Amino acid sequence: MDRPVHSVRARLDDFLAELATLHYRHGAGLSTDLPVSALHASFPEVSDPDTFSAATEALEKARAKNDVLAVRRLQLLRELVAGQVEEALAARDVEAVAKLEAQARLPVDDQTLSFGEVLSQLPQETQRGRRALLERAVGNFLWGERGRYGARREAALRTAERLGARSYPLLRDDVSGIAHDKLVEAAEETLRRTEDAYRDVLGYVLRKLEPTLRPLPGGDARRHDLQAALQSPWMDSFFRREDLMPAVTRWLNEWNLPPAANGRIRIDDEPRSGKARRPFVAAVRVPSEVRLVIHLEGGMDRLGGLLHEFGHAQHLAHISETAPVELRRLGDASVTEAYAALTERLLLCPEWLKRYLHLPSTPARDTVRLAAFQALAVMRRHCAKLSYELSLTTRGASEERAEEYVAGQRRALFVEPHPGFFLFDVDPQLYSARYLRAWALETRLTARLMERFNEDFWRNPSASAWLKGLFSRGGTDDAEALSTEVSGAALSLPEAGARLVAILNG
């Protein structure tokens, strides 16, 4: 029974390198196709239920021997295989969706725009009437194609059946070690405790867009209004396109984290048709080949995205090259998302903004408050998404789920969403849970950095050296273990929300 495990282990690095390359080429605008079916055919053992059974058996043996390292490696391998069983079942639909989105042309006014153009223009559009047209165009398109998107989501239910689990959420509980029901409770508490502060600032930013605009229930704000407000366009003069990359580069160099990590991080910043608007990282080989794809644009939100993805890239580039393949290539995604959130949260540091972007004191304070609002809006959105996605992966992609999606997002964000997004605005494999846990862990990590290296830890090379030590471990620790190690306390999502509320109320 160990043979499938050995086979996956032997070819894991190559499989993940090819998978990352496919996603890199697709996201970088180098290919409109995403041929994942052929990849799964070339590495059939990675998505074979028999491999999952073999990993389960090997894990039980390792636990009986109290072999801690073997247990961790097998936990990570088993979770990977469960995920790839799902991805293989969904592969044809993923390819079809990628082709559909690449070829779609949507009517907007007297124009015809690509699917990607509509999505990228939507939050940037300053005229509310045109934003509504853009949202309606893409929302109606997604609703009309809900059968194709639904087929992708139905792969979760088929995965649970294929692997003998009673339900998909229970399967994810088992392979990830995350108690999703407990996290839903924490998310509900976070929504309750952050509601007043969020709604107050939402009213303020909506009025900045348009004086008569008001949130629900008394107003008529829609999701596209919130998307535009989160861009904080009235702050654009402080976040010029030509200033952002030099500011981040200077900071990383001064913090002894060179942007290219001595050649391990390859930055793709070439303008290219079809390139993703938001930056992303593709881990081709870890730690030696990490690709950071950037579409350079101005704005506070764009700076946050740039900082976030550099956090991912630096983490991957500093994982120990001698670690076992599972610890180099796999891990609790909450941990790497926490490192990315840690760098993104530099927008909450007025002194960082003054030093690297030369912001005066008043715009720096305004930026901190707006960045806290952005972070809280994203947190509340994912708090609502988690319970919805648990329902979706239990009950299937019926139109009733659209009603559930709309109700949850409306309650969390106080704006009206378009129901067509109910199968598009979904994180596969309950990844929303990883984000929520990441933000809780980031709160612990930041508190520890400030305690040990003072409030300006971001300019202290000793702080980056401490972080590199954590980075080097790769997938050794899950988020709970790391939280306990650095703070002596468990993860607490409500505390992460309370930190943002304190900034908003300060």
PDB file of C-alpha atoms in Angstrom, residues 186 237 286 421 470:
ATOM      1  CA  ALA A 186     -16.078  32.717  15.049  1.00  0.00           C
ATOM      2  CA  SER A 237      -2.742  61.363  -6.234  1.00  0.00           C
ATOM      3  CA  VAL A 286      10.549  26.161  -4.369  1.00  0.00           C
ATOM      4  CA  PHE A 421     -21.973  35.869  -9.028  1.00  0.00           C
ATOM      5  CA  LEU A 470       9.804  31.144  10.172  1.00  0.00           C
TER       6      LEU A 470
END
